[in-house]
Amino acid sequence: MLLVSYIFLLNECNSQVRNIEYKDPVEEEWEKFQKEIKEEATASAEIIAGEQEEATAERQIEEIDEQIRIWSKVLDFELKKEETKKSKQDTEQMSEDEEGESENEDDIHEFLDWRAKKSYS
């Protein structure tokens, strides 16, 4: 321990004679280490941020695709609803036409039956 203190004092005196600031090599190494750790932490944070943005974009794309599928189903149901509604209207129209035709046929038969005892005026 005494030897380490003596070397430290010699280095300090040597730097004072040369008019330069004395820096402890251990302290220099510690500062260099901290600087490298800070740089690596910054690089790591940038990588993590990029991965998070990518994951967010992928998740949003999946959600949009799901919404498109759902809206497609809604559109299909709307089209089926319209087809069913039109088919129902056509069926109702046909049955109304058939009822009207049968009434007209009855009227025609009634007028053509000259043997009927009814008098038409």
N, C-alpha and C. Protein backbone atom coordinates (compact mmCIF):
# COMPACT_ATOMS: atom_id res chain seq x y z
N MET A 1 0.83 -1.18 0.00
CA MET A 1 0.00 0.00 0.00
C MET A 1 0.87 1.25 0.00
N LEU A 2 1.94 1.18 0.74
CA LEU A 2 2.86 2.30 0.81
C LEU A 2 3.50 2.56 -0.54
N LEU A 3 3.77 1.49 -1.25
CA LEU A 3 4.38 1.62 -2.56
C LEU A 3 3.43 2.29 -3.54
N VAL A 4 2.15 1.95 -3.47
CA VAL A 4 1.15 2.56 -4.35
C VAL A 4 1.03 4.05 -4.06
N SER A 5 1.05 4.42 -2.80
CA SER A 5 0.97 5.84 -2.43
C SER A 5 2.20 6.59 -2.93
N TYR A 6 3.35 5.96 -2.84
CA TYR A 6 4.59 6.60 -3.28
C TYR A 6 4.56 6.82 -4.79
N ILE A 7 4.09 5.83 -5.55
CA ILE A 7 4.01 5.97 -7.02
C ILE A 7 3.02 7.07 -7.38
N PHE A 8 1.92 7.13 -6.67
CA PHE A 8 0.92 8.16 -6.91
C PHE A 8 1.53 9.55 -6.72
N LEU A 9 2.28 9.74 -5.62
CA LEU A 9 2.92 11.03 -5.35
C LEU A 9 3.96 11.37 -6.40
N LEU A 10 4.72 10.41 -6.84
CA LEU A 10 5.73 10.65 -7.87
C LEU A 10 5.07 11.09 -9.18
N ASN A 11 4.00 10.43 -9.55
CA ASN A 11 3.30 10.79 -10.78
C ASN A 11 2.69 12.19 -10.67
N GLU A 12 2.19 12.52 -9.52
CA GLU A 12 1.61 13.84 -9.31
C GLU A 12 2.69 14.92 -9.39
N CYS A 13 3.83 14.67 -8.78
CA CYS A 13 4.94 15.63 -8.82
C CYS A 13 5.47 15.78 -10.23
N ASN A 14 5.54 14.68 -10.95
CA ASN A 14 6.03 14.69 -12.32
C ASN A 14 5.11 15.52 -13.20
N SER A 15 3.82 15.41 -13.02
CA SER A 15 2.88 16.18 -13.83
C SER A 15 2.93 17.65 -13.48
N GLN A 16 3.19 17.98 -12.23
CA GLN A 16 3.30 19.39 -11.84
C GLN A 16 4.54 20.02 -12.45
N VAL A 17 5.61 19.28 -12.52
CA VAL A 17 6.85 19.79 -13.11
C VAL A 17 6.65 20.02 -14.59
N ARG A 18 5.94 19.17 -15.26
CA ARG A 18 5.71 19.30 -16.70
C ARG A 18 4.56 20.25 -17.02
N ASN A 19 3.91 20.76 -16.07
CA ASN A 19 2.77 21.67 -16.24
C ASN A 19 1.59 20.99 -16.96
N ILE A 20 1.32 19.77 -16.66
CA ILE A 20 0.15 19.07 -17.19
C ILE A 20 -0.64 18.51 -16.02
N GLU A 21 -1.92 18.34 -16.27
CA GLU A 21 -2.79 17.84 -15.20
C GLU A 21 -2.59 16.33 -15.05
N TYR A 22 -2.45 15.90 -13.84
CA TYR A 22 -2.26 14.47 -13.58
C TYR A 22 -3.62 13.79 -13.51
N LYS A 23 -3.72 12.68 -14.25
CA LYS A 23 -4.95 11.89 -14.19
C LYS A 23 -4.57 10.48 -13.77
N ASP A 24 -5.28 10.02 -12.81
CA ASP A 24 -5.07 8.67 -12.32
C ASP A 24 -5.49 7.69 -13.42
N PRO A 25 -4.64 6.72 -13.78
CA PRO A 25 -5.00 5.77 -14.84
C PRO A 25 -6.27 4.97 -14.52
N VAL A 26 -6.49 4.67 -13.27
CA VAL A 26 -7.71 3.96 -12.88
C VAL A 26 -8.92 4.84 -13.14
N GLU A 27 -8.79 6.12 -12.80
CA GLU A 27 -9.89 7.08 -13.03
C GLU A 27 -10.16 7.23 -14.52
N GLU A 28 -9.09 7.31 -15.32
CA GLU A 28 -9.25 7.40 -16.77
C GLU A 28 -9.96 6.17 -17.32
N GLU A 29 -9.55 5.02 -16.86
CA GLU A 29 -10.17 3.77 -17.30
C GLU A 29 -11.64 3.73 -16.91
N TRP A 30 -11.97 4.20 -15.72
CA TRP A 30 -13.35 4.24 -15.25
C TRP A 30 -14.20 5.17 -16.12
N GLU A 31 -13.68 6.34 -16.45
CA GLU A 31 -14.41 7.29 -17.30
C GLU A 31 -14.63 6.71 -18.70
N LYS A 32 -13.59 6.05 -19.23
CA LYS A 32 -13.70 5.43 -20.55
C LYS A 32 -14.78 4.34 -20.52
N PHE A 33 -14.78 3.55 -19.46
CA PHE A 33 -15.77 2.48 -19.30
C PHE A 33 -17.19 3.05 -19.24
N GLN A 34 -17.37 4.12 -18.46
CA GLN A 34 -18.70 4.74 -18.34
C GLN A 34 -19.16 5.30 -19.69
N LYS A 35 -18.23 5.89 -20.44
CA LYS A 35 -18.56 6.44 -21.76
C LYS A 35 -19.03 5.33 -22.70
N GLU A 36 -18.31 4.21 -22.71
CA GLU A 36 -18.70 3.08 -23.56
C GLU A 36 -20.05 2.51 -23.16
N ILE A 37 -20.28 2.40 -21.87
CA ILE A 37 -21.58 1.90 -21.38
C ILE A 37 -22.70 2.83 -21.82
N LYS A 38 -22.48 4.13 -21.74
CA LYS A 38 -23.50 5.10 -22.14
C LYS A 38 -23.79 4.98 -23.63
N GLU A 39 -22.75 4.82 -24.46
CA GLU A 39 -22.94 4.66 -25.90
C GLU A 39 -23.73 3.39 -26.21
N GLU A 40 -23.39 2.31 -25.55
CA GLU A 40 -24.09 1.04 -25.78
C GLU A 40 -25.55 1.12 -25.31
N ALA A 41 -25.78 1.81 -24.21
CA ALA A 41 -27.16 1.98 -23.72
C ALA A 41 -27.99 2.78 -24.72
N THR A 42 -27.38 3.81 -25.31
CA THR A 42 -28.07 4.62 -26.31
C THR A 42 -28.41 3.77 -27.54
N ALA A 43 -27.43 2.99 -28.01
CA ALA A 43 -27.66 2.13 -29.17
C ALA A 43 -28.75 1.10 -28.86
N SER A 44 -28.73 0.55 -27.68
CA SER A 44 -29.74 -0.43 -27.27
C SER A 44 -31.13 0.20 -27.24
N ALA A 45 -31.22 1.41 -26.72
CA ALA A 45 -32.51 2.10 -26.65
C ALA A 45 -33.05 2.37 -28.06
N GLU A 46 -32.16 2.72 -29.00
CA GLU A 46 -32.60 2.97 -30.38
C GLU A 46 -33.12 1.68 -31.02
N ILE A 47 -32.43 0.57 -30.76
CA ILE A 47 -32.88 -0.72 -31.32
C ILE A 47 -34.24 -1.10 -30.75
N ILE A 48 -34.41 -0.93 -29.45
CA ILE A 48 -35.69 -1.27 -28.80
C ILE A 48 -36.81 -0.39 -29.34
N ALA A 49 -36.54 0.90 -29.52
CA ALA A 49 -37.56 1.81 -30.05
C ALA A 49 -37.97 1.39 -31.46
N GLY A 50 -36.98 1.02 -32.29
CA GLY A 50 -37.29 0.56 -33.64
C GLY A 50 -38.13 -0.70 -33.65
N GLU A 51 -37.80 -1.64 -32.77
CA GLU A 51 -38.57 -2.88 -32.69
C GLU A 51 -39.99 -2.62 -32.20
N GLN A 52 -40.15 -1.69 -31.27
CA GLN A 52 -41.49 -1.36 -30.77
C GLN A 52 -42.32 -0.72 -31.87
N GLU A 53 -41.71 0.16 -32.68
CA GLU A 53 -42.45 0.78 -33.78
C GLU A 53 -42.88 -0.27 -34.78
N GLU A 54 -41.99 -1.20 -35.08
CA GLU A 54 -42.30 -2.27 -36.02
C GLU A 54 -43.43 -3.15 -35.50
N ALA A 55 -43.36 -3.50 -34.22
CA ALA A 55 -44.41 -4.33 -33.62
C ALA A 55 -45.75 -3.59 -33.62
N THR A 56 -45.72 -2.29 -33.34
CA THR A 56 -46.95 -1.50 -33.35
C THR A 56 -47.54 -1.45 -34.75
N ALA A 57 -46.69 -1.25 -35.76
CA ALA A 57 -47.17 -1.21 -37.14
C ALA A 57 -47.78 -2.55 -37.54
N GLU A 58 -47.13 -3.65 -37.19
CA GLU A 58 -47.67 -4.97 -37.52
C GLU A 58 -49.02 -5.20 -36.84
N ARG A 59 -49.13 -4.81 -35.58
CA ARG A 59 -50.38 -4.98 -34.85
C ARG A 59 -51.50 -4.15 -35.49
N GLN A 60 -51.17 -2.92 -35.91
CA GLN A 60 -52.18 -2.08 -36.54
C GLN A 60 -52.62 -2.67 -37.88
N ILE A 61 -51.68 -3.23 -38.63
CA ILE A 61 -52.02 -3.86 -39.91
C ILE A 61 -52.95 -5.05 -39.67
N GLU A 62 -52.66 -5.85 -38.65
CA GLU A 62 -53.53 -6.99 -38.33
C GLU A 62 -54.93 -6.53 -37.94
N GLU A 63 -55.01 -5.45 -37.16
CA GLU A 63 -56.32 -4.92 -36.75
C GLU A 63 -57.09 -4.40 -37.96
N ILE A 64 -56.39 -3.73 -38.88
CA ILE A 64 -57.04 -3.22 -40.08
C ILE A 64 -57.55 -4.38 -40.94
N ASP A 65 -56.73 -5.42 -41.10
CA ASP A 65 -57.16 -6.60 -41.86
C ASP A 65 -58.41 -7.23 -41.23
N GLU A 66 -58.43 -7.31 -39.92
CA GLU A 66 -59.59 -7.88 -39.22
C GLU A 66 -60.84 -7.02 -39.46
N GLN A 67 -60.67 -5.70 -39.41
CA GLN A 67 -61.81 -4.81 -39.67
C GLN A 67 -62.30 -4.96 -41.10
N ILE A 68 -61.39 -5.13 -42.05
CA ILE A 68 -61.79 -5.33 -43.45
C ILE A 68 -62.60 -6.62 -43.58
N ARG A 69 -62.14 -7.70 -42.93
CA ARG A 69 -62.88 -8.96 -42.98
C ARG A 69 -64.29 -8.80 -42.39
N ILE A 70 -64.37 -8.11 -41.27
CA ILE A 70 -65.67 -7.91 -40.62
C ILE A 70 -66.59 -7.07 -41.50
N TRP A 71 -66.08 -5.99 -42.08
CA TRP A 71 -66.91 -5.15 -42.94
C TRP A 71 -67.34 -5.92 -44.19
N SER A 72 -66.49 -6.82 -44.67
CA SER A 72 -66.86 -7.64 -45.81
C SER A 72 -68.04 -8.54 -45.45
N LYS A 73 -68.02 -9.11 -44.25
CA LYS A 73 -69.16 -9.93 -43.80
C LYS A 73 -70.42 -9.09 -43.69
N VAL A 74 -70.29 -7.88 -43.16
CA VAL A 74 -71.45 -6.98 -43.03
C VAL A 74 -72.02 -6.69 -44.41
N LEU A 75 -71.14 -6.41 -45.37
CA LEU A 75 -71.60 -6.12 -46.73
C LEU A 75 -72.31 -7.34 -47.32
N ASP A 76 -71.75 -8.53 -47.11
CA ASP A 76 -72.40 -9.75 -47.61
C ASP A 76 -73.80 -9.91 -47.00
N PHE A 77 -73.92 -9.67 -45.70
CA PHE A 77 -75.22 -9.77 -45.04
C PHE A 77 -76.21 -8.73 -45.59
N GLU A 78 -75.71 -7.53 -45.86
CA GLU A 78 -76.59 -6.49 -46.42
C GLU A 78 -77.08 -6.91 -47.81
N LEU A 79 -76.17 -7.47 -48.63
CA LEU A 79 -76.57 -7.92 -49.96
C LEU A 79 -77.60 -9.05 -49.87
N LYS A 80 -77.38 -9.99 -48.97
CA LYS A 80 -78.34 -11.09 -48.79
C LYS A 80 -79.68 -10.55 -48.31
N LYS A 81 -79.64 -9.54 -47.44
CA LYS A 81 -80.87 -8.93 -46.94
C LYS A 81 -81.64 -8.30 -48.10
N GLU A 82 -80.93 -7.57 -48.96
CA GLU A 82 -81.59 -6.93 -50.11
C GLU A 82 -82.16 -7.98 -51.07
N GLU A 83 -81.39 -9.06 -51.31
CA GLU A 83 -81.88 -10.12 -52.19
C GLU A 83 -83.14 -10.77 -51.61
N THR A 84 -83.12 -11.03 -50.32
CA THR A 84 -84.28 -11.63 -49.66
C THR A 84 -85.48 -10.70 -49.73
N LYS A 85 -85.23 -9.43 -49.50
CA LYS A 85 -86.31 -8.43 -49.55
C LYS A 85 -86.91 -8.36 -50.96
N LYS A 86 -86.03 -8.36 -51.98
CA LYS A 86 -86.51 -8.29 -53.36
C LYS A 86 -87.27 -9.56 -53.72
N SER A 87 -86.74 -10.70 -53.29
CA SER A 87 -87.42 -11.98 -53.57
C SER A 87 -88.80 -12.00 -52.92
N LYS A 88 -88.89 -11.51 -51.71
CA LYS A 88 -90.17 -11.47 -51.00
C LYS A 88 -91.15 -10.55 -51.74
N GLN A 89 -90.66 -9.39 -52.19
CA GLN A 89 -91.53 -8.47 -52.92
C GLN A 89 -92.00 -9.10 -54.23
N ASP A 90 -91.08 -9.79 -54.93
CA ASP A 90 -91.46 -10.45 -56.18
C ASP A 90 -92.53 -11.51 -55.94
N THR A 91 -92.34 -12.28 -54.87
CA THR A 91 -93.31 -13.33 -54.53
C THR A 91 -94.67 -12.72 -54.20
N GLU A 92 -94.67 -11.65 -53.43
CA GLU A 92 -95.93 -10.97 -53.09
C GLU A 92 -96.59 -10.41 -54.34
N GLN A 93 -95.79 -9.84 -55.24
CA GLN A 93 -96.34 -9.27 -56.48
C GLN A 93 -96.94 -10.38 -57.34
N MET A 94 -96.26 -11.52 -57.41
CA MET A 94 -96.78 -12.63 -58.21
C MET A 94 -98.09 -13.15 -57.64
N SER A 95 -98.17 -13.27 -56.32
CA SER A 95 -99.41 -13.77 -55.73
C SER A 95 -100.54 -12.76 -55.91
N GLU A 96 -100.22 -11.47 -55.86
CA GLU A 96 -101.25 -10.45 -56.11
C GLU A 96 -101.73 -10.53 -57.55
N ASP A 97 -100.77 -10.71 -58.47
CA ASP A 97 -101.14 -10.82 -59.89
C ASP A 97 -102.01 -12.05 -60.12
N GLU A 98 -101.67 -13.17 -59.49
CA GLU A 98 -102.46 -14.39 -59.65
C GLU A 98 -103.86 -14.21 -59.09
N GLU A 99 -103.98 -13.52 -57.96
CA GLU A 99 -105.30 -13.27 -57.39
C GLU A 99 -106.12 -12.39 -58.33
N GLY A 100 -105.46 -11.38 -58.89
CA GLY A 100 -106.15 -10.48 -59.81
C GLY A 100 -106.58 -11.21 -61.07
N GLU A 101 -105.73 -12.11 -61.58
CA GLU A 101 -106.06 -12.86 -62.78
C GLU A 101 -107.25 -13.79 -62.53
N SER A 102 -107.27 -14.43 -61.38
CA SER A 102 -108.37 -15.36 -61.10
C SER A 102 -109.68 -14.58 -60.96
N GLU A 103 -109.62 -13.39 -60.41
CA GLU A 103 -110.84 -12.57 -60.30
C GLU A 103 -111.30 -12.16 -61.70
N ASN A 104 -110.35 -11.76 -62.55
CA ASN A 104 -110.70 -11.37 -63.92
C ASN A 104 -111.27 -12.56 -64.69
N GLU A 105 -110.69 -13.75 -64.51
CA GLU A 105 -111.20 -14.93 -65.19
C GLU A 105 -112.63 -15.23 -64.73
N ASP A 106 -112.88 -15.09 -63.45
CA ASP A 106 -114.24 -15.32 -62.94
C ASP A 106 -115.21 -14.34 -63.58
N ASP A 107 -114.80 -13.07 -63.68
CA ASP A 107 -115.66 -12.06 -64.29
C ASP A 107 -115.91 -12.38 -65.76
N ILE A 108 -114.87 -12.79 -66.46
CA ILE A 108 -115.02 -13.10 -67.89
C ILE A 108 -115.94 -14.30 -68.08
N HIS A 109 -115.72 -15.32 -67.28
CA HIS A 109 -116.59 -16.50 -67.38
C HIS A 109 -118.04 -16.14 -67.07
N GLU A 110 -118.22 -15.27 -66.17
CA GLU A 110 -119.56 -14.87 -65.79
C GLU A 110 -120.26 -14.15 -66.95
N PHE A 111 -119.51 -13.27 -67.65
CA PHE A 111 -120.11 -12.55 -68.77
C PHE A 111 -120.31 -13.46 -69.98
N LEU A 112 -119.41 -14.42 -70.17
CA LEU A 112 -119.51 -15.30 -71.33
C LEU A 112 -120.56 -16.40 -71.16
N ASP A 113 -120.94 -16.64 -69.93
CA ASP A 113 -121.94 -17.67 -69.70
C ASP A 113 -123.32 -17.09 -70.06
N TRP A 114 -123.79 -17.33 -71.29
CA TRP A 114 -125.02 -16.74 -71.77
C TRP A 114 -126.24 -17.44 -71.22
N ARG A 115 -125.97 -18.55 -70.56
CA ARG A 115 -127.08 -19.27 -69.99
C ARG A 115 -127.41 -18.78 -68.59
N ALA A 116 -126.56 -17.95 -68.08
CA ALA A 116 -126.79 -17.47 -66.72
C ALA A 116 -128.09 -16.70 -66.69
N LYS A 117 -128.81 -16.79 -65.62
CA LYS A 117 -130.10 -16.15 -65.52
C LYS A 117 -129.99 -14.72 -65.02
N LYS A 118 -128.77 -14.29 -64.83
CA LYS A 118 -128.60 -12.93 -64.34
C LYS A 118 -128.69 -11.98 -65.51
N SER A 119 -129.21 -10.86 -65.25
CA SER A 119 -129.23 -9.86 -66.30
C SER A 119 -128.23 -8.78 -65.96
N TYR A 120 -127.48 -8.42 -66.97
CA TYR A 120 -126.44 -7.41 -66.74
C TYR A 120 -126.87 -6.11 -67.36
N SER A 121 -126.79 -5.06 -66.61
CA SER A 121 -127.18 -3.79 -67.16
C SER A 121 -126.13 -2.76 -66.90
